[in-house]
mmCIF file with all atom_site columns, C-alpha atoms in Angstrom:
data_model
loop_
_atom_site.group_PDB
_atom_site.id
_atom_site.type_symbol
_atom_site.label_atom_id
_atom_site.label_alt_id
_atom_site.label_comp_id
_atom_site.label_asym_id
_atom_site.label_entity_id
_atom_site.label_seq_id
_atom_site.pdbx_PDB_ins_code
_atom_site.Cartn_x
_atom_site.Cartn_y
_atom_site.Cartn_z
_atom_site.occupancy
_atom_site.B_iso_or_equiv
_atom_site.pdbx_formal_charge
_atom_site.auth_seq_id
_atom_site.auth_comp_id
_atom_site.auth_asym_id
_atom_site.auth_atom_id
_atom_site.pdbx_PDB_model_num
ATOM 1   C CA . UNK A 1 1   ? 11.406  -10.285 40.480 1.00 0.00 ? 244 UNK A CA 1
ATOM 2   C CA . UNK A 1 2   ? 9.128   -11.061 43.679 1.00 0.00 ? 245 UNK A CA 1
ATOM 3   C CA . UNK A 1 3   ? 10.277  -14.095 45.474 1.00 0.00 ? 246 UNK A CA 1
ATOM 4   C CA . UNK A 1 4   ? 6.508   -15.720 44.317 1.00 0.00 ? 247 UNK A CA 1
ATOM 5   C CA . UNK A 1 5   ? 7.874   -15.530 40.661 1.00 0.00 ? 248 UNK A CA 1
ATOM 6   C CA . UNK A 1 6   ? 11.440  -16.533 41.389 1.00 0.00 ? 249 UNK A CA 1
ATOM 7   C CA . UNK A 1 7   ? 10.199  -20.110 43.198 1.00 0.00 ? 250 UNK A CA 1
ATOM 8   C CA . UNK A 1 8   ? 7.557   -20.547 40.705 1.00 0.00 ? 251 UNK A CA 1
ATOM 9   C CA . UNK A 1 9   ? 10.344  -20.556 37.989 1.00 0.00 ? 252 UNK A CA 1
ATOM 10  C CA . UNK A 1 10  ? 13.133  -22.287 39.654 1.00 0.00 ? 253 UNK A CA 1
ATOM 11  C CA . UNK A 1 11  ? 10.426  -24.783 40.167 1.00 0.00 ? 254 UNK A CA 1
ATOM 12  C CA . UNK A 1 12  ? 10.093  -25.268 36.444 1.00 0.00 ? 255 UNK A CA 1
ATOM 13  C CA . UNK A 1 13  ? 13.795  -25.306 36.437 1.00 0.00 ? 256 UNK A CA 1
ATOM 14  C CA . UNK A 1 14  ? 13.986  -28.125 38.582 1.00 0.00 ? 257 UNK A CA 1
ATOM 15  C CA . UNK A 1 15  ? 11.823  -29.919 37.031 1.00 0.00 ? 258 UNK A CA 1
ATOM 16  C CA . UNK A 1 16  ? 13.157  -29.412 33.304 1.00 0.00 ? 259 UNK A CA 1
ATOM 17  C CA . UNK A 1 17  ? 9.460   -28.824 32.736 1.00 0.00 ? 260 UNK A CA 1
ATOM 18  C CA . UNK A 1 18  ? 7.510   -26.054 31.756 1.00 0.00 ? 261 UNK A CA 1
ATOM 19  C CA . UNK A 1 19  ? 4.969   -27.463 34.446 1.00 0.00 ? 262 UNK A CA 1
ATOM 20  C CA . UNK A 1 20  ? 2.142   -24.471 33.825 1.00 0.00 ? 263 UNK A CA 1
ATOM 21  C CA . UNK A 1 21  ? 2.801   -24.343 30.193 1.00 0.00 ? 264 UNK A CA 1
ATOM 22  C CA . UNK A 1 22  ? 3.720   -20.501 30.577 1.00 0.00 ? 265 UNK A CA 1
ATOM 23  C CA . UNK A 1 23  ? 5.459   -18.494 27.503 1.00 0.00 ? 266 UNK A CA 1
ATOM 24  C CA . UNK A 1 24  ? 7.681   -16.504 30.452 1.00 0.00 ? 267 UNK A CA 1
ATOM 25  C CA . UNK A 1 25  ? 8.714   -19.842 31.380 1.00 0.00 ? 268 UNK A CA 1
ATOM 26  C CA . UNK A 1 26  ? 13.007  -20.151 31.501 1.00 0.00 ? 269 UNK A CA 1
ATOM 27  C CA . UNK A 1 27  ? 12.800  -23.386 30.296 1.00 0.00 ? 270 UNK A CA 1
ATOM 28  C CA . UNK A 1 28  ? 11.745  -22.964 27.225 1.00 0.00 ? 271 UNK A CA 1
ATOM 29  C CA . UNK A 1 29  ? 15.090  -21.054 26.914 1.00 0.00 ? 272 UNK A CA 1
ATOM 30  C CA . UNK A 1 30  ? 17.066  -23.497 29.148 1.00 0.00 ? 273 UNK A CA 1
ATOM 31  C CA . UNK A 1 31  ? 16.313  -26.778 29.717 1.00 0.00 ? 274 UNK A CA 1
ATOM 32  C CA . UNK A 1 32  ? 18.379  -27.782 32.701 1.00 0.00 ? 275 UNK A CA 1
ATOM 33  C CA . UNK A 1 33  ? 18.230  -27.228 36.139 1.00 0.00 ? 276 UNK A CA 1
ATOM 34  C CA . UNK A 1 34  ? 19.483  -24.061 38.304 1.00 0.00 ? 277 UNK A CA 1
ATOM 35  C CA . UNK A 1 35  ? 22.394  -23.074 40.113 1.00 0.00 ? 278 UNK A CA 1
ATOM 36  C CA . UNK A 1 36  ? 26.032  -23.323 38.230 1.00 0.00 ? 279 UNK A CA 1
ATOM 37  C CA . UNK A 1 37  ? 25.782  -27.692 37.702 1.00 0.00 ? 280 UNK A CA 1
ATOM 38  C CA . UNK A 1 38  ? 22.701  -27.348 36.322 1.00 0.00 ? 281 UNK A CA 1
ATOM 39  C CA . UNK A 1 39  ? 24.087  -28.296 32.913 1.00 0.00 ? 282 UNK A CA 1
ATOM 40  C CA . UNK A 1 40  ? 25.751  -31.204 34.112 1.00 0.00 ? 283 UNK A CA 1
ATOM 41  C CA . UNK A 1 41  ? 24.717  -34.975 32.460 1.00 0.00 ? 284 UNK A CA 1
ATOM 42  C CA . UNK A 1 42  ? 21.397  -35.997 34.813 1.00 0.00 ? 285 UNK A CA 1
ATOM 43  C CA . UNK A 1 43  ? 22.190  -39.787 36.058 1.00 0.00 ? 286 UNK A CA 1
ATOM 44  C CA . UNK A 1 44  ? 18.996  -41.863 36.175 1.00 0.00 ? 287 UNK A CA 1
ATOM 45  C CA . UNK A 1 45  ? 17.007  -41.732 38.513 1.00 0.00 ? 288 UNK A CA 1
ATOM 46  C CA . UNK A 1 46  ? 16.127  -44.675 41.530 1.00 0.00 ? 289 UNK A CA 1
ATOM 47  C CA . UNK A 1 47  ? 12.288  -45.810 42.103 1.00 0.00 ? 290 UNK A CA 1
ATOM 48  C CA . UNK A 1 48  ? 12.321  -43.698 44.888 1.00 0.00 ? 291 UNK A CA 1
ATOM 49  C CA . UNK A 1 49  ? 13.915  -40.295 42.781 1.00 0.00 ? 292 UNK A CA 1
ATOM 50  C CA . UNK A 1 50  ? 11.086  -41.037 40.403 1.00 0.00 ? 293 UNK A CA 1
ATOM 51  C CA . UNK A 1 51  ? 8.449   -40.900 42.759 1.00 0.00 ? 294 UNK A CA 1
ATOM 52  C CA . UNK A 1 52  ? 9.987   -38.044 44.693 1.00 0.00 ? 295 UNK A CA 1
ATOM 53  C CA . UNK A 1 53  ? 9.778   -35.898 41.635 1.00 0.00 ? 296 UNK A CA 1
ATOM 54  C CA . UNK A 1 54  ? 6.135   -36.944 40.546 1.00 0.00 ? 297 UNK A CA 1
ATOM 55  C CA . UNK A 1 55  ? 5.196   -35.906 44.093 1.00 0.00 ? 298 UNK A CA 1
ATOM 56  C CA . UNK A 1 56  ? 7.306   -32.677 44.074 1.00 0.00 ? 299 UNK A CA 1
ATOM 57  C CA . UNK A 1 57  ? 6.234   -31.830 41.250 1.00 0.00 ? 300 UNK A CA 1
ATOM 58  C CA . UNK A 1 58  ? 2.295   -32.174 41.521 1.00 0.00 ? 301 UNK A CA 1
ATOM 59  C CA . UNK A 1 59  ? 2.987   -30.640 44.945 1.00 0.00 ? 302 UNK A CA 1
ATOM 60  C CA . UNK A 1 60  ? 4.773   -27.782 43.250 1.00 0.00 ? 303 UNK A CA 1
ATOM 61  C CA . UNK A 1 61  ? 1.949   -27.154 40.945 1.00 0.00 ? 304 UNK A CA 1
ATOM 62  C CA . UNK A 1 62  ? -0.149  -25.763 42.949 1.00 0.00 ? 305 UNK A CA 1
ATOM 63  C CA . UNK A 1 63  ? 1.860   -23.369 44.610 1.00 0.00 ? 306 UNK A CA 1
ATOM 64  C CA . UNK A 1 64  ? 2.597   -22.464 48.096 1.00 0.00 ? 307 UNK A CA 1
ATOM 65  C CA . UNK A 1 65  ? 1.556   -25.980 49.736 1.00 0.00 ? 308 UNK A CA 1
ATOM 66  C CA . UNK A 1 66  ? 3.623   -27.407 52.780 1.00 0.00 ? 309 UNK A CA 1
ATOM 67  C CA . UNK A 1 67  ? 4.733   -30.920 52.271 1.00 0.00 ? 310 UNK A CA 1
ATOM 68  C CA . UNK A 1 68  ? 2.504   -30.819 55.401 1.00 0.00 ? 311 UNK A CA 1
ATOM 69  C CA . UNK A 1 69  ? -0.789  -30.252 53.871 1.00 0.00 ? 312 UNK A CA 1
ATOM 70  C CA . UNK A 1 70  ? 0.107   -31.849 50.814 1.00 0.00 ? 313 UNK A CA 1
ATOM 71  C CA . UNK A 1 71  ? 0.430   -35.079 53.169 1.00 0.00 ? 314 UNK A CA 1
ATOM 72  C CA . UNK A 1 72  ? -3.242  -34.303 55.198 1.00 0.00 ? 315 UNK A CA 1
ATOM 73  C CA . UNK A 1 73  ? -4.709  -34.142 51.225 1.00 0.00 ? 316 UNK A CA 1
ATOM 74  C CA . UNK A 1 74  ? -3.438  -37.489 50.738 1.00 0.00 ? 317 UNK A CA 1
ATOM 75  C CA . UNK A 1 75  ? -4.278  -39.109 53.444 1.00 0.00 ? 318 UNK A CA 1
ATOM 76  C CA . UNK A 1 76  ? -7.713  -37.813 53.008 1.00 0.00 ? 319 UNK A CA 1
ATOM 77  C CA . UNK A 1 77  ? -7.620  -39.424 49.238 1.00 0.00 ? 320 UNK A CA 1
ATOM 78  C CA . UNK A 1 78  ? -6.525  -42.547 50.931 1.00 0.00 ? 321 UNK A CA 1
ATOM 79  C CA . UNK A 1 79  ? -9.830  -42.665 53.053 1.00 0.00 ? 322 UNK A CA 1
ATOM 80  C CA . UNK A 1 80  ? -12.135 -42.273 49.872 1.00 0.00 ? 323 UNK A CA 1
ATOM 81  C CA . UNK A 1 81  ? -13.249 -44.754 48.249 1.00 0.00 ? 324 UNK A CA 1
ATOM 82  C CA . UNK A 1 82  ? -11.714 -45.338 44.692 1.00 0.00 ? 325 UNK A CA 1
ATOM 83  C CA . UNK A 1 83  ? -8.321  -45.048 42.963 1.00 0.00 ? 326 UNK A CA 1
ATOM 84  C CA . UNK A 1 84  ? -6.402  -42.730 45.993 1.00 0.00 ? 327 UNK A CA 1
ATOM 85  C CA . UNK A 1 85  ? -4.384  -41.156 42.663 1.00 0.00 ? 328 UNK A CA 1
ATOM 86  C CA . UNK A 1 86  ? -7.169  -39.764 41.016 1.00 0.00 ? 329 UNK A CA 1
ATOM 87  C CA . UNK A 1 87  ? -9.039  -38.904 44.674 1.00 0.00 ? 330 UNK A CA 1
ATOM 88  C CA . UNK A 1 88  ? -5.521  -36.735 45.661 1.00 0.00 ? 331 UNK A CA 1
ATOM 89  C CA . UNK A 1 89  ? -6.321  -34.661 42.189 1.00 0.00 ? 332 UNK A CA 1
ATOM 90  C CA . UNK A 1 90  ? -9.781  -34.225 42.701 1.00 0.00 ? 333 UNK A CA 1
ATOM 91  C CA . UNK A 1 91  ? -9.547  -32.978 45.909 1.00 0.00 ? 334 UNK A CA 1
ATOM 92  C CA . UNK A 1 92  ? -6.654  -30.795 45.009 1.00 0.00 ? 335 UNK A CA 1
ATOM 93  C CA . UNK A 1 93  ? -8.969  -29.333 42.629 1.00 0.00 ? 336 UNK A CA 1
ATOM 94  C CA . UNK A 1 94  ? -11.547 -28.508 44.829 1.00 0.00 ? 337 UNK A CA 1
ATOM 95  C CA . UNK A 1 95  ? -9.432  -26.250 46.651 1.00 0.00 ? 338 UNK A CA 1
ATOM 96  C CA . UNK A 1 96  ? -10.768 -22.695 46.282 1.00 0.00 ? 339 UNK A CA 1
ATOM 97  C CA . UNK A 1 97  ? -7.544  -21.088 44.359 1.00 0.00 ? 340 UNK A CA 1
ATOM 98  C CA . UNK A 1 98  ? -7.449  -23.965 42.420 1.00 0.00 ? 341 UNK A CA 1
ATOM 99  C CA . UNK A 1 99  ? -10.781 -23.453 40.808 1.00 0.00 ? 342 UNK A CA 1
ATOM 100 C CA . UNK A 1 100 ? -10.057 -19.563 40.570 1.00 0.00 ? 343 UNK A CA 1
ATOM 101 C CA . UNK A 1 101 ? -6.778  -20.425 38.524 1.00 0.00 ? 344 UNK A CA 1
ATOM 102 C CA . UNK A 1 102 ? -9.039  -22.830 36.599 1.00 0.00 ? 345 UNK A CA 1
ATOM 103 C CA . UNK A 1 103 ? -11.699 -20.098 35.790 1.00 0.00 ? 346 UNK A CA 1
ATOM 104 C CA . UNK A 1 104 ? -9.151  -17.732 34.361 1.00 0.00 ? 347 UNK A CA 1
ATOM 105 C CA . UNK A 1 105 ? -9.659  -15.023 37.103 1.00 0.00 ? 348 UNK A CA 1
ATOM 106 C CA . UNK A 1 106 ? -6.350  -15.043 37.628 1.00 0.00 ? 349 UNK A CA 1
ATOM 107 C CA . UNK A 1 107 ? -3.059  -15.640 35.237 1.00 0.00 ? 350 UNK A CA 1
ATOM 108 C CA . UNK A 1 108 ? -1.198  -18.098 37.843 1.00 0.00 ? 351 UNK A CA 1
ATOM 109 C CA . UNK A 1 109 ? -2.030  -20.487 40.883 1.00 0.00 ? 352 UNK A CA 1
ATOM 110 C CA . UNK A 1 110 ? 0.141   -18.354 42.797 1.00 0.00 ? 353 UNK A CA 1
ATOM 111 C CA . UNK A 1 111 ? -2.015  -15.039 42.144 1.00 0.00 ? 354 UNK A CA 1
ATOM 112 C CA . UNK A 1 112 ? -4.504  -17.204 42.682 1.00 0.00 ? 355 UNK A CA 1
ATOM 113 C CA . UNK A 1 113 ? -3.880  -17.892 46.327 1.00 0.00 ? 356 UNK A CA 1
ATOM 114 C CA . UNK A 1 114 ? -3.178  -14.384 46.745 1.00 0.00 ? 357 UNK A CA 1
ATOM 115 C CA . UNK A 1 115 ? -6.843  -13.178 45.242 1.00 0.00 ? 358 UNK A CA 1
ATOM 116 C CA . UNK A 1 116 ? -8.366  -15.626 47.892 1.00 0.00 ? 359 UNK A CA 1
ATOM 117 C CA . UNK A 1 117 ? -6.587  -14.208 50.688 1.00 0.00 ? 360 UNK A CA 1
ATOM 118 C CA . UNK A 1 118 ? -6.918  -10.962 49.677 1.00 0.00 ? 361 UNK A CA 1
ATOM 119 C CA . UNK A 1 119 ? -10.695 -10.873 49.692 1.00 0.00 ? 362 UNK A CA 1
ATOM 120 C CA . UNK A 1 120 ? -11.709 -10.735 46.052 1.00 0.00 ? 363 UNK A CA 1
ATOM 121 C CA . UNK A 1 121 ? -13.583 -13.963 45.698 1.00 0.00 ? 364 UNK A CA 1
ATOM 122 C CA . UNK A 1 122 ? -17.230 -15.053 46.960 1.00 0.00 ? 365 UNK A CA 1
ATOM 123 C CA . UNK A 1 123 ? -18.357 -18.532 47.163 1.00 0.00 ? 366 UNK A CA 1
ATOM 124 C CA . UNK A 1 124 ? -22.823 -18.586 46.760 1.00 0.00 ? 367 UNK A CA 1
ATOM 125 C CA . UNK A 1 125 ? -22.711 -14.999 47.475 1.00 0.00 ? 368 UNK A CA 1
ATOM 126 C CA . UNK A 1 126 ? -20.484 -14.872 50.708 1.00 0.00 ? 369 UNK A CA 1
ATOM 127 C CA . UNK A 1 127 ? -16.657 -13.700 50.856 1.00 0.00 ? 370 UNK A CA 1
ATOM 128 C CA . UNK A 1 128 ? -14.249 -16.448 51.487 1.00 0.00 ? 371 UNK A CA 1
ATOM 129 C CA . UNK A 1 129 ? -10.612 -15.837 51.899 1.00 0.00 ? 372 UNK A CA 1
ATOM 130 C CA . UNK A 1 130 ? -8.931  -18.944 52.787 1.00 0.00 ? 373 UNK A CA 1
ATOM 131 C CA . UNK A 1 131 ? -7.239  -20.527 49.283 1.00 0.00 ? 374 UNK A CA 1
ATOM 132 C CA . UNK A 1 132 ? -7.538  -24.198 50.865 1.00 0.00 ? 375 UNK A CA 1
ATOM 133 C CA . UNK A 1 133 ? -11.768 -24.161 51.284 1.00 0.00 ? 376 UNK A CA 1
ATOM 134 C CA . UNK A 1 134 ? -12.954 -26.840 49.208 1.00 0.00 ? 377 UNK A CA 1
ATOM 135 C CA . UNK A 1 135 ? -15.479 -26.019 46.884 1.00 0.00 ? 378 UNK A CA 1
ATOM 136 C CA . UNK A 1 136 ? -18.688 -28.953 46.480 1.00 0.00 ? 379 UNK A CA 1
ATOM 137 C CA . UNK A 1 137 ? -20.795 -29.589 43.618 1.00 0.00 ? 380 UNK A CA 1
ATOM 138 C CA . UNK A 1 138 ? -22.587 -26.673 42.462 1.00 0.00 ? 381 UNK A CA 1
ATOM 139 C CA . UNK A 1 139 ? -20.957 -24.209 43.958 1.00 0.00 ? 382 UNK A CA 1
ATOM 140 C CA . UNK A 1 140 ? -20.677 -20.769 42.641 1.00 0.00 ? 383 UNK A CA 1
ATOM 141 C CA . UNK A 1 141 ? -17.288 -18.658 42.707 1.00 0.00 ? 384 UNK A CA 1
ATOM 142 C CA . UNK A 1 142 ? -17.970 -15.036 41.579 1.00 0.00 ? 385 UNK A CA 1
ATOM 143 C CA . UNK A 1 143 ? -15.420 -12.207 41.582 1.00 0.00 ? 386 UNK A CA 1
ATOM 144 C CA . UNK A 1 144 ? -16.375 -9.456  43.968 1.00 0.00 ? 387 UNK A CA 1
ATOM 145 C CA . UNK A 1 145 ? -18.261 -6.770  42.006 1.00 0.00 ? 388 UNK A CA 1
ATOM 146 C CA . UNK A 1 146 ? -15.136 -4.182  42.784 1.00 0.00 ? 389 UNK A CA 1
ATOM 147 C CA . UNK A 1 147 ? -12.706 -6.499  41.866 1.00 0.00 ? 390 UNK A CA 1
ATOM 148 C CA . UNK A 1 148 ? -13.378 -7.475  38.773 1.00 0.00 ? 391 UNK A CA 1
ATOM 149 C CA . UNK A 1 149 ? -12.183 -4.311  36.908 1.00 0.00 ? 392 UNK A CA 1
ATOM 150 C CA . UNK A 1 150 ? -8.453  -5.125  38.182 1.00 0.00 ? 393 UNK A CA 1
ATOM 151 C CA . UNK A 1 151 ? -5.783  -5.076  35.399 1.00 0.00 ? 394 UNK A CA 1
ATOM 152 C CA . UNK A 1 152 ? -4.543  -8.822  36.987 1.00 0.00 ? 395 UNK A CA 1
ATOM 153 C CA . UNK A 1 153 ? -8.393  -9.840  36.032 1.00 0.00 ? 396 UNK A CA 1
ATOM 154 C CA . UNK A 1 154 ? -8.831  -8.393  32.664 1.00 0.00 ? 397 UNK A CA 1
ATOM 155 C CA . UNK A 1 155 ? -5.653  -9.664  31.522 1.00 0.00 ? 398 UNK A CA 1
ATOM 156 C CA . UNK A 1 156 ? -6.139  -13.149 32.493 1.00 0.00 ? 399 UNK A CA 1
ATOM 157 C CA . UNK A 1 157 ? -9.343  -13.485 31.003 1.00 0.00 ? 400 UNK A CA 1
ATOM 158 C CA . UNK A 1 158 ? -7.901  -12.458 27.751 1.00 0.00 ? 401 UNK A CA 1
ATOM 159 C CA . UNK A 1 159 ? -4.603  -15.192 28.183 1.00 0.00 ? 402 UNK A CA 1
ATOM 160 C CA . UNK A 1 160 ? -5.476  -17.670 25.281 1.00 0.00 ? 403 UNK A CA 1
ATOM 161 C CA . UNK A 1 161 ? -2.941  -19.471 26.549 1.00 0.00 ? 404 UNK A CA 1
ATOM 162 C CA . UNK A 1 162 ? -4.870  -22.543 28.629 1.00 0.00 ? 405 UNK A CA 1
ATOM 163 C CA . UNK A 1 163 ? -8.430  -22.815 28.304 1.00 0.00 ? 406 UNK A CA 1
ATOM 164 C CA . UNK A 1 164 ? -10.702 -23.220 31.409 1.00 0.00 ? 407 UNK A CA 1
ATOM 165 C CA . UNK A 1 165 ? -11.812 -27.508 32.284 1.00 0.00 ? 408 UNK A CA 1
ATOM 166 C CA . UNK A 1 166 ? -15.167 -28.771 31.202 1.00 0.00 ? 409 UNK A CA 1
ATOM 167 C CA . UNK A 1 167 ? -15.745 -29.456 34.831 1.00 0.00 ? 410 UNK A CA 1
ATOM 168 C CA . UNK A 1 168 ? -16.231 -25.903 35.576 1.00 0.00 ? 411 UNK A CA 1
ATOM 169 C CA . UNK A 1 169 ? -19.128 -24.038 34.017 1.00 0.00 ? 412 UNK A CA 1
ATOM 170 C CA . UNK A 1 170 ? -17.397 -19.833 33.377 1.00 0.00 ? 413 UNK A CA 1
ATOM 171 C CA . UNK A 1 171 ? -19.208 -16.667 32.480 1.00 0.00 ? 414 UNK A CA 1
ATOM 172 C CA . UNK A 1 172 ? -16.277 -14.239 32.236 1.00 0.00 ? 415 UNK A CA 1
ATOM 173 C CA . UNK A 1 173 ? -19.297 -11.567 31.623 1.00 0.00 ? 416 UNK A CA 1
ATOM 174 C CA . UNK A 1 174 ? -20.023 -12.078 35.236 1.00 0.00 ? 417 UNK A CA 1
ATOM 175 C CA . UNK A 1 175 ? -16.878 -13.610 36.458 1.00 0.00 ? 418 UNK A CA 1
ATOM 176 C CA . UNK A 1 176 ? -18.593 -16.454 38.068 1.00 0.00 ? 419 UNK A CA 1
ATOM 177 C CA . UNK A 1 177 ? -17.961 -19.930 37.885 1.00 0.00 ? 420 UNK A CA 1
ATOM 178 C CA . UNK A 1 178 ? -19.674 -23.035 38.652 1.00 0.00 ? 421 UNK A CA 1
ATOM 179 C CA . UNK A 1 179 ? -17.860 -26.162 40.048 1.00 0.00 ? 422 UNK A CA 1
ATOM 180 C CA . UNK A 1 180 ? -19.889 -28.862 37.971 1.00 0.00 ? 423 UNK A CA 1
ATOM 181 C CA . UNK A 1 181 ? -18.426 -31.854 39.619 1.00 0.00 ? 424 UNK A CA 1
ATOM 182 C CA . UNK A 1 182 ? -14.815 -33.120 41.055 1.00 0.00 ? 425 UNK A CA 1
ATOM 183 C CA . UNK A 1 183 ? -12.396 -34.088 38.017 1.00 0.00 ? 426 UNK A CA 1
ATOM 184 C CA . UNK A 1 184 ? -10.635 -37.085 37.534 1.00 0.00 ? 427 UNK A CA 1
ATOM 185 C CA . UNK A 1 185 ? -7.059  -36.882 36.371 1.00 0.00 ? 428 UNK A CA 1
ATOM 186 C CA . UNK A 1 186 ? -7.634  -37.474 32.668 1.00 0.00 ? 429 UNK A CA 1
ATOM 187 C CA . UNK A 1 187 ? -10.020 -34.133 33.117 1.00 0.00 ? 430 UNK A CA 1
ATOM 188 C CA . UNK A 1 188 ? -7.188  -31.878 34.363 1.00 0.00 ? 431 UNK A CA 1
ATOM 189 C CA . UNK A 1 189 ? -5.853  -30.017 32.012 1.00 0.00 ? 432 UNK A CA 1
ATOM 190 C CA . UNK A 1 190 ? -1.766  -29.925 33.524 1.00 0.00 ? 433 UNK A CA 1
ATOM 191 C CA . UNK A 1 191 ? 0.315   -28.453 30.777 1.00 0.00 ? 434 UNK A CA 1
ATOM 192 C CA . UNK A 1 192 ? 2.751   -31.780 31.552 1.00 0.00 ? 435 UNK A CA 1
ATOM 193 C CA . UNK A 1 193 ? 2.433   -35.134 32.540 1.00 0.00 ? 436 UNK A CA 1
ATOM 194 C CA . UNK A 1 194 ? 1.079   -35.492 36.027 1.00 0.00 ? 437 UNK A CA 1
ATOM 195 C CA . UNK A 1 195 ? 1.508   -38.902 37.869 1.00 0.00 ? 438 UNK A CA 1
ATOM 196 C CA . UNK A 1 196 ? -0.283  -39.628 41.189 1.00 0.00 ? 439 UNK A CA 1
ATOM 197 C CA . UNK A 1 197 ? 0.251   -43.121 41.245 1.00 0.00 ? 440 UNK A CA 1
ATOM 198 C CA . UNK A 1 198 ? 3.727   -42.786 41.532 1.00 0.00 ? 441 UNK A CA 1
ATOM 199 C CA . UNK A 1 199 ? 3.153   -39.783 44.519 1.00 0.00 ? 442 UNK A CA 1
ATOM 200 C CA . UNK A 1 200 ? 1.240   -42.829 45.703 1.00 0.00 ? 443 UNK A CA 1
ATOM 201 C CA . UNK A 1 201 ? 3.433   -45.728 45.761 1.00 0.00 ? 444 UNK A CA 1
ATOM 202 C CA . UNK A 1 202 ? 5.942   -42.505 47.358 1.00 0.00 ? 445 UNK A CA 1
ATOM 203 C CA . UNK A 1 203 ? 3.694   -42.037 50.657 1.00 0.00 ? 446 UNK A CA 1
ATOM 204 C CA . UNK A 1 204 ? 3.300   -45.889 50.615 1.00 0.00 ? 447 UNK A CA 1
ATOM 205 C CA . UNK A 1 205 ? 6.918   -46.304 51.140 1.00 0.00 ? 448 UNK A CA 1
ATOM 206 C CA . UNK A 1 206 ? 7.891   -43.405 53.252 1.00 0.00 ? 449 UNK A CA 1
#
């Protein structure tokens, strides 16, 4: 098991939530946490557990992010105008891997990030490979012409599993997809229950 897979899991673990709503998941075969008192009886959590966990877990969900640029996101939100909760998850959104998990190209966020970097994806016709960029309105995201032929491609776009947001406009015929406009929270489709308002009142307190 690659050290990718092994945090992505043990992140679910954490959690007690199948937070990508994956069949491989472990907690769909064990509920509680890792490590050997993982079974033990979970107190209740403080104000400030509860929003620590919203935040680590919406952190957690897409991938490899440092609490560092997790923090520059939200402060960004913060600066827009409207409900800073729902900004955060747009703009998380509009991060490149993001929308190439979201399209199907790719079976996780974390392959996801690794397509980007490794060159596979175009944004209007030119190669980007930095997972952060931040996709605008009418954007197109194509897979490379000899990329899209790769067994990690082919077998995502087949995954009935999650089905791609009405915010993005797919053609897996030409692996392209079309960011149609930033989502609000209630147009996410998280496989749990996401809350930025708590990862909110968290940054407003710390």
């Amino acid at each position: 098991m690659t050290k990718r897979t092994a945090a992505k899991y043990k992140i679910d673990r954490r959690m007690g939530e199948n937070i990508w709503g994956r069949a491989k998941s472990p907690v769909n075969k064990r509920e509680y946490g890792p490590g050997q008192h993982g079974q033990r009886r979970k107190n209740k959590l403080s104000d400030f557990g509860t929003q620590l966990r919203a935040k680590q877990k919406l952190k957690g969900y897409y991938g490899d992010l440092t609490e560092k640029q997790f923090r520059r996101i939200y402060t960004e939100a913060e600066r827009l105008r409207g409900d800073t909760g729902e900004m955060l998850v747009g703009l998380l959104e509009r991060r490149l891997d993001a929308v190439v998990y979201r399209a199907k190209f790719v079976p996780t966020i974390f392959a996801a990030r690794q397509f980007v970097n490794h060159g596979h994806v175009t944004v209007n016709g030119k190669r980007v490979n930095i997972a952060s960029y931040r996709v605008k309105e009418g954007d197109v995201i194509a897979v490379r012409d000899k990329s899209r032929q790769l067994a990690i491609v082919l077998e995502s776009v087949a995954l009935t599993e999650r089905d791609v947001p009405d915010y993005l406009e797919v053609d897996h015929n030409k692996m392209t997809a079309t960011f149609v406009r930033m989502p609000v929270l209630g147009d996410v489709p998280y496989a749990v229950q996401m809350e930025p308002n708590l990862v909110v009142e968290y940054y407003a307190k710390n």
